Amino acid sequence: MFNLIIFGPPGSGKGTQSVKIAEKFKLKHVSTGDILREEVKNQTDLGLKVHRMMERGELVPDELLIQILYSVMKNNKHVSGFIFDGFPRTIIQAKALDTLMQQLKSEIFRVISLDVSDKEVIARLLRRAEIEGRKDDNLETINKRLVIYKNQTSPLLDFYHTQNKLIKIKGKGSVEDIFNLIILKLDKCIY
Ligand code: AP5
């Protein structure tokens, strides 16, 4: 299996780049944000539990995310690999993912970290708010999501750096240029 994580602050382009990377390497794209939004839309028990947290820009509890991860893996036993987008977001989630990978006799190959300034991500997300109307894309919630990213999620950069898995990418520029850079750096690790 070939497994990747895409990492970065809200609005850094994780979803946009994941779709392209998944297509290129024939990977299953796992976006925990998309999974949760679908649950909210369908008003499932999980959706009802999490919708307020998501609207406020807070992290959903680790145990719920880990359950989601287990069911995604159970239902996708025959894929050639995964790209995880928006997961893990805490050390607890990262350790749960490692355990699961070990059970599958696999591992995370690389973690692609998109580096984009706060100013740029705020501009992108406010633009998206006008087009898509995502409830967590307003200035107050975006700022909260950025603080949570810095405090709770960015420590994972060290976690993966010490495992020699981190690939840092400048995430500003055209979508195509950033994608090409990711592929160039991944290719160097593969070949
Ligand atoms: P999630 O959906 O993961 O939100 P996020 O991390 O805030 O990321 P976004 O989807 O906002 O941005 P992105 O980095 O994917 O960028 P995108 O490609 O979309 O999570 C939402 C919520 O769910 C969380 O707040 C939390 O409540 C909960 N949650 C999810 N996972 C969780 C977990 N593991 N643990 C706990 N809670 C969890 O691009 C953004 C915009 O920019 C788009 O409009 C795009 O078109 C545009 N864009 C992309 N690339 C470029 C570019 N190069 N130049 C200009 N614009 C660009």
mmCIF file with all atom_site columns, C-alpha atoms in Angstrom, residues 179-189:
data_model
loop_
_atom_site.group_PDB
_atom_site.id
_atom_site.type_symbol
_atom_site.label_atom_id
_atom_site.label_alt_id
_atom_site.label_comp_id
_atom_site.label_asym_id
_atom_site.label_entity_id
_atom_site.label_seq_id
_atom_site.pdbx_PDB_ins_code
_atom_site.Cartn_x
_atom_site.Cartn_y
_atom_site.Cartn_z
_atom_site.occupancy
_atom_site.B_iso_or_equiv
_atom_site.pdbx_formal_charge
_atom_site.auth_seq_id
_atom_site.auth_comp_id
_atom_site.auth_asym_id
_atom_site.auth_atom_id
_atom_site.pdbx_PDB_model_num
ATOM 1  C CA . PHE A 1 179 ? 0.703  19.954 -7.700 1.00 0.00 ? 179 PHE A CA 1
ATOM 2  C CA . ASN A 1 180 ? 3.764  19.641 -9.964 1.00 0.00 ? 180 ASN A CA 1
ATOM 3  C CA . LEU A 1 181 ? 6.039  20.540 -7.072 1.00 0.00 ? 181 LEU A CA 1
ATOM 4  C CA . ILE A 1 182 ? 4.406  17.891 -4.872 1.00 0.00 ? 182 ILE A CA 1
ATOM 5  C CA . ILE A 1 183 ? 4.861  15.243 -7.559 1.00 0.00 ? 183 ILE A CA 1
ATOM 6  C CA . LEU A 1 184 ? 8.470  16.274 -8.140 1.00 0.00 ? 184 LEU A CA 1
ATOM 7  C CA . LYS A 1 185 ? 9.304  15.959 -4.443 1.00 0.00 ? 185 LYS A CA 1
ATOM 8  C CA . LEU A 1 186 ? 7.375  12.685 -4.049 1.00 0.00 ? 186 LEU A CA 1
ATOM 9  C CA . ASP A 1 187 ? 9.084  11.199 -7.095 1.00 0.00 ? 187 ASP A CA 1
ATOM 10 C CA . LYS A 1 188 ? 12.474 11.976 -5.530 1.00 0.00 ? 188 LYS A CA 1
ATOM 11 C CA . CYS A 1 189 ? 11.458 9.944  -2.472 1.00 0.00 ? 189 CYS A CA 1
#
